[in-house]
Every structure is written in structure tokens, then in C-alpha cells.
């Protein structure tokens, strides 16, 4: 067991990081906000933590907390103009936000190292740190699913007009989703920054936007299990497909297509729904919003 | 005793005057009817009252308080709830979840307690769940609590929507064609339910096509045609009113052709 773990540790850590990014993405989608700003928050978190640790006296934990806070604040600021937009317009505006962050990383060379990126960042984050962070986020998302916040988000996502007519303040809950998505993105961005020794702007480009979205599409956007299933598939798939070498991307695309066509809700959501149906058929069930 | 007052309410979409100069009053404990042919502006009027549409002219007040410019979430907090003509449930959620969100205005647990599943948030969820179950019982759909709302029959979906609206604890309830597409037995049993709700002190505005159904339940009926009130009074009075007959059955010229 231990041997298996050490052999696959890098894979496991990659899985935990993408799980964090996926929750940051899922939270906004769950609240009915079509934001793809997660990668922007991740970049802010990674660079801020890297900067604080290398250029000032910050330790690992304070740097991570500061990055979480600042990225959450970034989410708050972003929500002001973006809460007026809906659907695809929101997606395009948040994509623009990611581009702005990316360009800032290139242009603020004295602070960010420009295209060369930031190097020689001490590795302060270990697997068990990632595990703790993931556990905290899962607990929060689980709690939300059992609270009025989850109920409000589920209502807004399914029918905004109905939610408003039942007294749900759309603005308040959209803002909350932006802030949480920013904070979680910043948290895991900071952990990534303090994990890989080096960060460069191109890591946080369009490819990562697509990869984070893919996690949710594969796994599901409404349940706690969604991001876990999605991140697991994305972490394990390249390993399984290793013998296929140059056909890997083809396999990747084929699986994505198959999931969209046959499991449009995502693999994780589908499993949860099946389980819930079985449980409801037999006896008492837990009520906890969409997440379980 | 709560009363909803509309004074000279008007709404135009561009050049189209959808509602013009509509005034009426309704009070809690009564069922007031609003009838009119297709396209008369009934649903537009409901959207104006609930804040989904902005008034072009006139005022809407609830117990003297102006709600004409309030957003929907504020209107419902003041005690005006509604259902939709084309049933709008949260189709992916269970029946229980649909009714629980109706209690949103009662929620007091802080955001932090929700994020961390603190006792106050958990207690609230449990309490609202019990309240929602009781509400489902009142609407005789308790056995469907864990069914997916979107998979229910039409009649049951109507009941879920009403239970959800009623969960907001309204003083005034606007029902937009609640018995449309139902058979006589179903609408009869809903009629009893409305009577019960009104007797418990809620003011109901019943928007309907079904003239017979309305005249059985309401003391006061308003008839809307082309955005104007053409007759108001007891069911007997308005149904004999020549303008109403013309609006529903056509005018003399039409009869001449027939």
C-alpha cells in the first residue's frame, strides 16, 4: 500500500490540486453563474504566495491564507460588474478576466518575473497539506448542501425568476458564489505555487481553463462527488493511455464526447442520483439540497 | 386585515398598451376573481404586482405601502406570493426541496453557519424540512415528498407549486390559472382547498379562464379585456354584463355572420 502511494504520489497530488480547482469552478456553476474565472483566481493565488514567500518574510501558511483572502476579495470585486451579466456573456467576461490576469503577469515583470516566471520558490507544500485543504473545502461544500445557501443556489440555478419570486436575493447569493470560488481558487493556486518550485504565466492560460471545465463536465456540476469523479478520471486517464502515446489527446476527446452524449449530468452526479433513487425506494432519506 | 390596492395601473411594451388604467382592491380572507379572454393582460397584471415587470403608470400598494417599484424578492417578503400560469417548479429537485425553498424568507441562520454546518444552520434545515412536510400534508401530497418534481403529473405539480407559494406565508396569494387543464373533480377539490386557505385569512386573487369555477368561489369578480377592466361586481352581475358577453362570445357583428 505504502509502496503504491509513494510510486504514485505525484499523481495523487496532481489529483488533489485539480480537485481544488474543480470545486472553485463548481461552486459558481452550482449557483447559476456561468463564470470561468477560476484560473484567474488560481494565478493570483499562486503568484501572490510565491511572491510573499520569496520576496518577503512570509511563512508558507500565512502566504497561503493571504492568497486565499486576496483571491476571495478579487471574486467580490469581479462580482460587481459581472452579476449584471448572464450566461454566455458572463463566460466571455470572465474569460477576459483570466486574460487580464495573464497579461498582468507578463507585464509586472519586476514582481512576477514576466515570461520567465517565478523561480526558486521553496517547496513548502506537501501531500498532507493538500489533503487537509481538500478536506476543508469538501466539508464546506458539504455544509452548503445542507444549508439555506445550497437551497438558494439550487433554486437560482434552476429558475432565477422563481427564486426571486420566493424571496431569494439573486445578487447576494451570486456574490457569495464569486467570493467562495475566488477564495478556493486562490487557496489551491497558492498551494500549487508553493509545490512546484516554479510558476510561469503560460501554466494559467486557456488550456487550464478548458481542463478545469472538463473536470466538471466529466464529473458533474451539482453534487459533491462530481469534482472527485472528474478529477479522478483526468488524473488516471493519461496514465492508462500512456501506451497510446500520440493518440492520447484523441482518447481524451473521445471520452469527453462520450460523457457529454451519454452522461450529460456527469459521471459523479449520475452515481449520486442512482444511489439516491435506490435509497428513496427503500426507506428514509437524507435531505440535503443537491449535494450528498 | 391586509389589502392590496391597484390604482390606475398601466403598462406599455413599446407602443403596445398591455394594461391601461386598472384599479381594484382585494383584501385578505377573500377570494377575488380576475377573468378575461386570452391576451387580456391577466398574467401581465400578476407580473406587475409581483415586481417582475416595471409599472409604466399608476400605483400598487399593500396596506398603504408602495410596492409598485419593489423587486420581486422584496414583494414576496412583504407577503405577496404567486404561482405561474405555466407551472415553474425546480424540476431536478424533489418535491420537498421545492417546498423548502418557499420558506427562504424565514431563514435566519448566518452565511458562516451555513458554510460550516454550525448547529444553527442544521437546526434550521431540520425545522424547515418538518414545516415543508406539514405543508405537503395540507396539500395532500405528503406521500410524494421524495419524488422528483419534474416527473410528477400535471395536477400534482400544480399542488406542489401552490404549497411552495403558500410556504412563503403570504397575506395575498396570486394564483395564475391554477385549474387550467384539470378535470372537474380535480378542480373541485382545489376549489375546496382555496376556500380553506381564504378562511384561514389569506387573500386570494384567482386568475382564470373557467368562468364557472370562478363564479362558484368568488364574491367579487373583475373582468379584464384588452388591458382594461370592463366589468366588476358579483359573478352574476359581471357574467350578464353586455361587454363581458361580447368579450367572451364576440359582438353582434360576429353573431350576424354566424
Coordinates of C-alpha atoms in Angstrom, one line a residue:
Chain A
X1 CA 0.0 0.0 0.0
X2 CA 2.7 2.4 1.1
X3 CA 4.7 1.5 -1.9
X4 CA 1.9 2.1 -4.2
X5 CA 1.4 5.5 -2.7
X6 CA 5.0 6.6 -3.0
X7 CA 5.1 5.4 -6.6
X8 CA 2.0 7.4 -7.4
X9 CA 2.5 10.4 -5.1
X10 CA 2.9 12.9 -7.9
X11 CA -0.3 11.6 -9.5
X12 CA -2.1 11.8 -6.2
X13 CA -1.0 15.4 -5.6
X14 CA -2.0 16.4 -9.1
X15 CA -5.4 14.8 -8.4
X16 CA -5.8 16.9 -5.1
X17 CA -4.8 20.1 -6.8
X18 CA -7.2 19.6 -9.7
X19 CA -9.9 18.7 -7.2
X20 CA -9.5 22.0 -5.5
X21 CA -9.7 23.9 -8.8
X22 CA -12.7 21.9 -9.8
X23 CA -14.6 22.9 -6.6
X24 CA -13.8 26.5 -7.2
X25 CA -15.3 26.1 -10.7
X26 CA -18.3 24.0 -9.5
X27 CA -19.4 26.5 -6.9
X28 CA -20.2 29.2 -9.3
X29 CA -21.9 26.9 -11.8
X30 CA -24.0 25.5 -9.0
X31 CA -25.2 29.0 -8.2
X32 CA -26.2 29.5 -11.8
X33 CA -23.2 31.8 -12.6
X34 CA -21.5 30.9 -15.8
X35 CA -18.1 32.1 -14.7
X36 CA -14.8 30.6 -15.9
X37 CA -12.7 32.9 -13.8
X38 CA -11.3 30.1 -11.6
X39 CA -8.0 30.0 -13.4
X40 CA -7.6 33.8 -12.9
X41 CA -8.0 33.3 -9.1
X42 CA -5.6 30.4 -9.2
X43 CA -3.0 32.5 -10.9
X44 CA -3.4 35.3 -8.4
X45 CA -3.1 32.9 -5.5
X46 CA 0.0 31.2 -7.0
X47 CA 1.9 34.4 -7.7
X48 CA 0.9 36.1 -4.5
X49 CA 2.0 33.2 -2.4
X50 CA 5.2 32.8 -4.4
X51 CA 6.0 36.5 -4.1
X52 CA 5.3 36.6 -0.4
X53 CA 7.4 33.6 0.4
X54 CA 10.4 34.6 -1.8
X55 CA 10.4 38.4 -1.6
X56 CA 9.2 38.9 2.0
X57 CA 9.3 37.2 5.3
X58 CA 6.1 35.3 4.9
X59 CA 6.0 31.6 6.0
X60 CA 4.0 29.1 4.0
X61 CA 0.8 29.1 5.9
X62 CA 0.4 33.0 6.2
X63 CA 1.2 33.2 2.5
X64 CA -1.5 30.7 1.6
X65 CA -4.0 32.4 3.9
X66 CA -3.2 35.8 2.4
X67 CA -3.5 34.4 -1.2
X68 CA -6.9 32.9 -0.2
X69 CA -8.1 36.2 1.2
X70 CA -6.9 38.3 -1.7
X71 CA -8.4 35.9 -4.3
X72 CA -11.7 35.9 -2.4
X73 CA -11.6 39.7 -2.5
X74 CA -10.9 39.5 -6.2
X75 CA -14.1 37.4 -6.5
X76 CA -16.0 40.1 -4.6
X77 CA -14.8 42.9 -6.9
X78 CA -15.4 40.8 -10.0
X79 CA -19.0 40.1 -8.9
X80 CA -19.9 43.8 -9.0
X81 CA -19.8 44.2 -12.8
X82 CA -20.5 40.5 -13.6
X83 CA -23.6 40.0 -11.6
X84 CA -25.4 42.0 -14.2
X85 CA -24.5 39.6 -16.9
X86 CA -25.9 36.2 -17.6
X87 CA -25.0 33.0 -19.5
X88 CA -22.5 33.2 -22.3
X89 CA -21.9 36.9 -21.7
X90 CA -20.8 36.1 -18.2
X91 CA -18.5 33.4 -19.6
X92 CA -16.9 35.7 -22.1
X93 CA -16.4 38.4 -19.5
X94 CA -14.8 36.0 -17.0
X95 CA -12.5 34.7 -19.8
X96 CA -11.4 38.3 -20.3
X97 CA -10.7 38.5 -16.6
X98 CA -8.4 35.4 -17.0
X99 CA -6.6 37.1 -19.9
X100 CA -6.2 40.3 -18.0
X101 CA -4.6 38.5 -15.1
X102 CA -2.3 36.6 -17.5
X103 CA -1.2 39.8 -19.2
X104 CA -0.6 41.5 -15.8
X105 CA 1.7 38.5 -15.0
X106 CA 3.7 39.2 -18.2
X107 CA 3.9 43.0 -17.7
X108 CA 4.5 43.2 -14.0
X109 CA 8.0 41.7 -14.6
X110 CA 9.7 43.2 -11.6
X111 CA 7.2 41.4 -9.3
X112 CA 6.3 38.3 -11.4
X113 CA 9.4 37.6 -13.4
X114 CA 7.5 38.2 -16.6
X115 CA 7.5 35.4 -19.2
X116 CA 10.4 33.6 -17.4
X117 CA 8.0 33.2 -14.4
X118 CA 8.9 32.9 -10.8
X119 CA 11.7 30.5 -9.9
X120 CA 13.4 29.0 -6.8
X121 CA 10.2 29.1 -4.8
X122 CA 10.8 26.9 -1.7
X123 CA 8.6 23.8 -1.7
X124 CA 6.6 24.3 1.4
X125 CA 3.5 22.3 0.5
X126 CA 3.4 18.5 0.9
X127 CA 0.8 15.9 0.1
X128 CA -0.8 16.0 3.5
X129 CA -1.2 19.8 3.3
X130 CA -3.1 19.3 0.1
X131 CA -5.1 16.7 1.8
X132 CA -6.1 19.0 4.6
X133 CA -7.0 21.8 2.2
X134 CA -9.2 19.4 0.2
X135 CA -10.8 18.1 3.3
X136 CA -11.7 21.6 4.4
X137 CA -13.2 22.5 1.1
X138 CA -15.2 19.3 0.9
X139 CA -16.5 20.0 4.4
X140 CA -17.6 23.5 3.4
X141 CA -19.2 22.3 0.2
X142 CA -20.9 19.5 2.1
X143 CA -22.2 22.0 4.7
X144 CA -23.5 24.3 2.0
X145 CA -25.5 21.4 0.6
X146 CA -27.3 21.1 3.9
X147 CA -27.9 24.8 4.4
X148 CA -30.1 27.6 3.1
X149 CA -27.2 28.6 0.9
X150 CA -27.3 25.4 -1.1
X151 CA -31.1 25.6 -1.3
X152 CA -30.9 29.2 -2.6
X153 CA -28.2 28.3 -5.2
X154 CA -30.1 25.2 -6.4
X155 CA -33.2 27.4 -6.9
X156 CA -31.3 30.2 -8.7
X157 CA -29.6 27.7 -11.0
X158 CA -32.8 26.0 -12.0
X159 CA -35.1 29.1 -12.3
X160 CA -33.9 32.5 -11.4
X161 CA -37.3 34.1 -11.7
X162 CA -38.9 31.6 -9.4
X163 CA -36.1 32.0 -6.9
X164 CA -36.7 35.8 -6.9
X165 CA -40.4 35.4 -6.5
X166 CA -39.8 33.2 -3.4
X167 CA -37.7 36.0 -1.8
X168 CA -34.2 34.8 -2.7
X169 CA -31.8 37.7 -3.3
X170 CA -30.1 36.7 -6.5
X171 CA -27.4 39.3 -6.1
X172 CA -26.4 38.2 -2.6
X173 CA -26.1 34.6 -3.5
X174 CA -24.3 35.2 -6.7
X175 CA -21.8 37.4 -4.9
X176 CA -21.3 34.7 -2.3
X177 CA -20.6 32.2 -5.1
X178 CA -18.0 34.6 -6.7
X179 CA -16.2 35.1 -3.3
X180 CA -16.1 31.4 -2.4
X181 CA -14.9 30.5 -5.9
X182 CA -12.2 33.1 -5.7
X183 CA -11.1 32.0 -2.2
X184 CA -10.9 28.3 -3.1
X185 CA -9.2 29.1 -6.4
X186 CA -6.7 31.3 -4.6
X187 CA -6.1 28.7 -1.9
X188 CA -5.2 25.9 -4.3
X189 CA -3.3 28.3 -6.6
X190 CA -1.1 29.2 -3.6
X191 CA -0.6 25.6 -2.8
X192 CA 0.4 24.9 -6.4
X193 CA 2.8 27.8 -6.3
X194 CA 4.5 26.5 -3.2
X195 CA 4.6 23.0 -4.5
X196 CA 6.3 23.0 -7.9
X197 CA 9.3 25.3 -7.2
X198 CA 8.5 27.4 -10.2
X199 CA 5.5 29.1 -11.8
X200 CA 5.1 30.6 -15.3
X201 CA 2.2 32.6 -16.8
X202 CA 1.5 30.1 -19.6
X203 CA 0.5 27.5 -17.0
X204 CA -2.6 29.6 -16.3
X205 CA -3.7 30.0 -19.9
X206 CA -6.7 28.8 -21.9
X207 CA -5.6 25.2 -21.7
X208 CA -6.1 25.3 -18.0
X209 CA -9.5 27.0 -18.4
X210 CA -10.5 24.1 -20.6
X211 CA -9.1 21.5 -18.3
X212 CA -10.9 22.8 -15.2
X213 CA -14.2 23.0 -17.1
X214 CA -13.6 19.5 -18.4
X215 CA -13.3 18.2 -14.8
X216 CA -16.8 19.5 -14.1
X217 CA -18.3 18.3 -17.4
X218 CA -16.9 14.8 -16.8
X219 CA -17.8 14.7 -13.1
X220 CA -20.9 16.7 -12.7
X221 CA -21.8 20.2 -11.5
X222 CA -24.4 19.7 -8.8
X223 CA -23.1 17.1 -6.4
X224 CA -20.1 16.8 -4.0
X225 CA -19.0 13.7 -5.9
X226 CA -18.9 15.5 -9.2
X227 CA -15.4 17.1 -9.0
X228 CA -14.0 14.0 -7.3
X229 CA -15.1 11.8 -10.2
X230 CA -14.0 14.3 -12.8
X231 CA -10.6 14.9 -11.2
X232 CA -10.0 11.2 -10.8
X233 CA -10.8 10.5 -14.5
X234 CA -8.5 13.3 -15.6
X235 CA -5.6 12.2 -13.3
X236 CA -5.8 8.5 -14.1
X237 CA -6.7 8.7 -17.8
X238 CA -3.3 9.8 -19.0
X239 CA -1.6 7.0 -17.1
X240 CA -3.9 4.4 -18.6
X241 CA -3.5 5.9 -22.0
X242 CA 0.3 6.1 -21.8
X243 CA 0.9 3.2 -24.2
X244 CA -1.2 5.0 -26.8
X245 CA 1.4 7.8 -26.8
X246 CA 0.5 10.2 -29.5
X247 CA -3.2 9.1 -29.6
X248 CA -3.7 10.2 -26.0
X249 CA -5.4 13.5 -26.9
X250 CA -7.6 11.6 -29.3
X251 CA -8.7 9.3 -26.5
X252 CA -9.2 12.3 -24.2
X253 CA -11.5 14.0 -26.7
X254 CA -13.4 10.7 -27.3
X255 CA -14.1 10.2 -23.7
X256 CA -15.3 13.8 -23.2
X257 CA -17.6 13.4 -26.2
X258 CA -18.9 10.1 -24.9
X259 CA -19.7 11.6 -21.4
X260 CA -21.4 14.6 -22.9
X261 CA -23.6 12.4 -25.1
X262 CA -24.4 9.6 -22.7
X263 CA -23.9 11.1 -19.2
X264 CA -24.8 14.7 -19.7
X265 CA -25.0 15.3 -16.0
X266 CA -21.5 14.0 -15.4
X267 CA -20.4 10.6 -14.0
X268 CA -20.3 11.7 -10.3
X269 CA -23.8 13.3 -10.4
X270 CA -25.2 10.2 -12.2
X271 CA -23.8 7.9 -9.5
X272 CA -25.3 10.1 -6.7
X273 CA -28.7 10.2 -8.4
X274 CA -28.7 6.5 -8.8
X275 CA -27.8 5.9 -5.2
X276 CA -30.4 8.4 -4.0
X277 CA -33.1 6.8 -6.1
X278 CA -32.3 3.4 -4.6
X279 CA -32.3 4.8 -1.1
X280 CA -35.6 6.6 -1.6
X281 CA -37.1 3.4 -2.9
X282 CA -36.3 1.6 0.3
X283 CA -36.7 3.9 3.2
X284 CA -35.9 7.2 4.9
X285 CA -33.6 9.5 3.1
X286 CA -31.4 12.4 3.9
X287 CA -32.4 15.7 2.6
X288 CA -29.5 17.9 1.8
X289 CA -30.1 20.1 -1.2
X290 CA -28.4 18.7 -4.3
X291 CA -25.2 17.7 -2.7
X292 CA -24.7 14.4 -1.0
Chain B
X1 CA -56.6 42.6 7.6
X2 CA -54.3 43.3 4.6
X3 CA -55.4 44.9 1.4
X4 CA -53.8 45.1 -2.0
X5 CA -54.8 48.2 -3.9
X6 CA -54.2 48.9 -7.6
X7 CA -54.8 52.5 -8.7
X8 CA -54.7 53.4 -12.4
X9 CA -52.1 50.8 -13.2
X10 CA -50.8 50.9 -16.7
X11 CA -48.1 49.0 -18.6
X12 CA -46.9 49.5 -22.2
X13 CA -44.4 47.5 -24.1
X14 CA -43.1 49.9 -26.7
X15 CA -46.2 51.1 -28.5
X16 CA -48.4 48.3 -27.2
X17 CA -50.6 49.3 -24.2
X18 CA -50.9 45.9 -22.5
X19 CA -52.6 47.2 -19.3
X20 CA -54.4 50.5 -19.0
X21 CA -55.9 52.3 -16.1
X22 CA -56.6 49.2 -14.0
X23 CA -57.9 49.8 -10.5
X24 CA -59.2 47.4 -7.9
X25 CA -58.8 46.4 -4.3
X26 CA -58.6 43.0 -2.7
X27 CA -58.4 42.0 0.9
X28 CA -57.2 39.1 2.9
X29 CA -59.7 36.4 3.7
X30 CA -61.5 36.8 0.4
X31 CA -61.2 35.1 -3.0
X32 CA -61.3 37.7 -5.7
X33 CA -61.7 36.6 -9.3
X34 CA -59.9 38.0 -12.3
X35 CA -61.2 36.7 -15.6
X36 CA -60.8 37.6 -19.2
X37 CA -60.1 36.1 -22.6
X38 CA -56.7 35.1 -23.8
X39 CA -54.3 38.0 -24.2
X40 CA -56.4 40.3 -22.0
X41 CA -53.4 41.0 -19.8
X42 CA -54.1 38.9 -16.8
X43 CA -50.6 37.5 -16.4
X44 CA -49.0 40.8 -17.2
X45 CA -51.0 42.2 -14.3
X46 CA -49.7 39.5 -12.0
X47 CA -46.1 40.2 -13.2
X48 CA -46.6 43.9 -12.4
X49 CA -47.9 43.2 -8.9
X50 CA -45.1 40.8 -8.1
X51 CA -42.4 43.1 -9.4
X52 CA -41.3 41.1 -12.4
X53 CA -42.4 43.9 -14.6
X54 CA -42.0 47.6 -14.0
X55 CA -45.1 49.8 -13.9
X56 CA -45.5 52.4 -16.6
X57 CA -48.1 54.3 -14.6
X58 CA -50.2 54.1 -11.6
X59 CA -49.5 52.7 -8.1
X60 CA -49.7 49.4 -6.3
X61 CA -49.9 49.5 -2.6
X62 CA -50.0 46.8 0.1
X63 CA -51.6 48.2 3.2
X64 CA -50.7 51.7 2.0
X65 CA -47.1 50.7 1.4
X66 CA -46.0 51.3 -2.2
X67 CA -44.8 48.0 -3.8
X68 CA -45.1 49.2 -7.4
X69 CA -41.4 49.7 -7.8
X70 CA -40.1 46.9 -5.4
X71 CA -38.2 44.0 -6.8
X72 CA -39.8 40.5 -6.7
X73 CA -37.8 39.3 -3.6
X74 CA -39.0 42.4 -1.7
X75 CA -42.6 42.0 -2.7
X76 CA -42.7 38.4 -1.5
X77 CA -41.1 39.4 1.8
X78 CA -44.0 41.8 2.3
X79 CA -46.4 39.0 1.9
X80 CA -47.5 38.7 -1.7
X81 CA -46.9 35.2 -3.3
X82 CA -47.8 33.8 -6.6
X83 CA -47.9 30.8 -8.8
X84 CA -47.2 30.7 -12.5
X85 CA -49.5 30.0 -15.4
X86 CA -47.1 27.6 -17.0
X87 CA -46.1 25.8 -13.7
X88 CA -42.5 26.6 -12.8
X89 CA -41.0 24.0 -10.4
X90 CA -37.4 23.3 -9.8
X91 CA -37.7 20.2 -11.9
X92 CA -34.5 18.5 -10.9
X93 CA -35.2 18.8 -7.1
X94 CA -37.5 16.7 -5.0
X95 CA -41.0 17.9 -4.1
X96 CA -39.7 18.5 -0.5
X97 CA -36.8 20.7 -1.8
X98 CA -39.3 22.7 -3.9
X99 CA -41.4 23.5 -0.9
X100 CA -38.4 24.1 1.4
X101 CA -37.1 26.9 -0.7
X102 CA -40.5 28.5 -0.2
X103 CA -39.5 29.1 3.4
X104 CA -36.5 31.1 2.3
X105 CA -37.8 34.3 3.8
X106 CA -38.0 32.6 7.2
X107 CA -34.3 31.7 7.2
X108 CA -32.2 33.4 9.7
X109 CA -29.0 31.3 10.0
X110 CA -25.9 33.3 9.1
X111 CA -23.9 32.6 6.0
X112 CA -20.9 31.5 8.2
X113 CA -23.1 28.9 10.0
X114 CA -24.2 27.6 6.6
X115 CA -20.6 27.3 5.3
X116 CA -19.5 25.4 8.4
X117 CA -22.7 23.4 9.1
X118 CA -22.9 25.0 12.5
X119 CA -25.8 23.9 14.8
X120 CA -28.0 27.0 13.9
X121 CA -27.9 26.1 10.2
X122 CA -28.5 22.4 10.8
X123 CA -31.4 23.1 13.2
X124 CA -32.9 25.4 10.7
X125 CA -32.7 22.9 7.9
X126 CA -34.3 20.3 10.1
X127 CA -37.0 22.7 11.1
X128 CA -37.9 23.8 7.6
X129 CA -37.9 20.2 6.5
X130 CA -40.6 19.5 9.1
X131 CA -42.5 22.6 8.2
X132 CA -42.4 21.6 4.5
X133 CA -43.6 18.1 5.3
X134 CA -46.6 19.6 7.1
X135 CA -47.3 21.9 4.3
X136 CA -47.2 19.0 1.8
X137 CA -49.7 17.2 4.1
X138 CA -52.1 20.2 3.9
X139 CA -52.0 20.0 0.1
X140 CA -52.4 16.2 0.3
X141 CA -49.1 15.4 -1.5
X142 CA -47.1 14.3 1.6
X143 CA -46.5 10.9 0.0
X144 CA -44.7 12.5 -2.9
X145 CA -42.1 14.3 -0.8
X146 CA -39.1 12.5 -2.2
X147 CA -40.3 12.3 -5.8
X148 CA -38.5 14.3 -8.4
X149 CA -40.7 17.3 -9.0
X150 CA -40.3 17.3 -12.8
X151 CA -41.6 13.7 -13.0
X152 CA -45.0 14.4 -11.4
X153 CA -48.3 14.5 -13.1
X154 CA -49.7 17.9 -14.0
X155 CA -52.2 18.1 -11.2
X156 CA -49.6 17.2 -8.6
X157 CA -47.2 19.8 -10.0
X158 CA -49.8 22.4 -9.6
X159 CA -50.3 21.4 -5.9
X160 CA -46.5 21.5 -5.3
X161 CA -46.3 25.0 -6.8
X162 CA -49.2 26.2 -4.6
X163 CA -47.6 24.6 -1.5
X164 CA -44.4 26.3 -2.3
X165 CA -46.1 29.7 -2.7
X166 CA -48.0 29.1 0.5
X167 CA -44.8 28.3 2.3
X168 CA -43.8 32.0 2.0
X169 CA -46.6 32.7 4.4
X170 CA -48.4 35.2 2.2
X171 CA -51.2 37.6 3.1
X172 CA -52.0 37.8 -0.6
X173 CA -51.7 34.9 -2.9
X174 CA -52.0 35.3 -6.7
X175 CA -52.9 32.1 -8.5
X176 CA -52.4 32.3 -12.2
X177 CA -54.8 29.8 -13.8
X178 CA -54.5 27.2 -11.1
X179 CA -57.0 24.8 -12.6
X180 CA -56.2 25.1 -16.2
X181 CA -56.2 21.7 -17.9
X182 CA -57.7 19.9 -14.9
X183 CA -60.9 17.8 -14.9
X184 CA -63.9 18.8 -12.9
X185 CA -63.1 16.5 -9.9
X186 CA -59.6 17.9 -9.6
X187 CA -60.6 21.5 -9.9
X188 CA -63.4 20.9 -7.4
X189 CA -61.0 19.6 -4.8
X190 CA -58.7 22.5 -5.4
X191 CA -61.7 24.8 -5.0
X192 CA -62.3 23.4 -1.5
X193 CA -58.6 24.0 -0.7
X194 CA -58.8 27.7 -1.9
X195 CA -61.8 28.2 0.3
X196 CA -59.9 26.7 3.3
X197 CA -56.9 29.0 2.6
X198 CA -59.1 32.0 2.4
X199 CA -60.9 31.1 5.6
X200 CA -57.5 31.0 7.3
X201 CA -57.0 34.6 6.4
X202 CA -55.2 34.7 3.1
X203 CA -56.5 36.9 0.3
X204 CA -56.6 35.0 -3.0
X205 CA -56.6 36.5 -6.4
X206 CA -57.9 33.8 -8.7
X207 CA -56.9 34.3 -12.3
X208 CA -58.9 32.0 -14.5
X209 CA -60.4 31.2 -17.8
X210 CA -63.0 28.9 -16.3
X211 CA -65.9 31.3 -15.6
X212 CA -68.0 28.6 -13.9
X213 CA -65.2 27.8 -11.5
X214 CA -64.6 31.5 -10.6
X215 CA -68.3 32.2 -10.1
X216 CA -68.6 29.4 -7.6
X217 CA -65.8 30.6 -5.4
X218 CA -65.7 34.4 -5.7
X219 CA -67.9 37.2 -4.3
X220 CA -66.1 39.8 -6.3
X221 CA -65.0 39.3 -9.9
X222 CA -63.2 41.7 -12.2
X223 CA -63.2 41.2 -16.0
X224 CA -60.2 42.2 -18.0
X225 CA -60.3 42.7 -21.7
X226 CA -57.6 44.2 -23.9
X227 CA -55.8 45.5 -20.8
X228 CA -58.9 47.3 -19.3
X229 CA -61.3 46.3 -16.6
X230 CA -64.6 46.2 -18.4
X231 CA -66.8 45.0 -15.5
X232 CA -66.5 44.5 -11.8
X233 CA -69.0 43.0 -9.3
X234 CA -70.7 39.8 -8.2
X235 CA -70.3 36.8 -10.6
X236 CA -74.0 37.1 -11.6
X237 CA -73.7 40.7 -12.4
X238 CA -70.5 40.6 -14.5
X239 CA -71.5 37.5 -16.4
X240 CA -74.6 39.2 -17.7
X241 CA -72.8 42.4 -18.4
X242 CA -73.1 43.0 -22.2
X243 CA -69.4 44.0 -22.5
X244 CA -68.3 40.7 -20.9
X245 CA -70.6 38.7 -23.1
X246 CA -69.2 40.5 -26.1
X247 CA -65.6 39.9 -24.9
X248 CA -66.1 36.2 -24.4
X249 CA -68.6 35.3 -27.2
X250 CA -68.0 38.0 -29.7
X251 CA -70.0 41.0 -30.7
X252 CA -73.3 41.4 -32.6
X253 CA -71.5 41.7 -35.9
X254 CA -70.0 38.3 -35.2
X255 CA -73.4 36.8 -34.4
X256 CA -74.7 38.4 -37.6
X257 CA -72.2 36.4 -39.6
X258 CA -73.0 33.2 -37.7

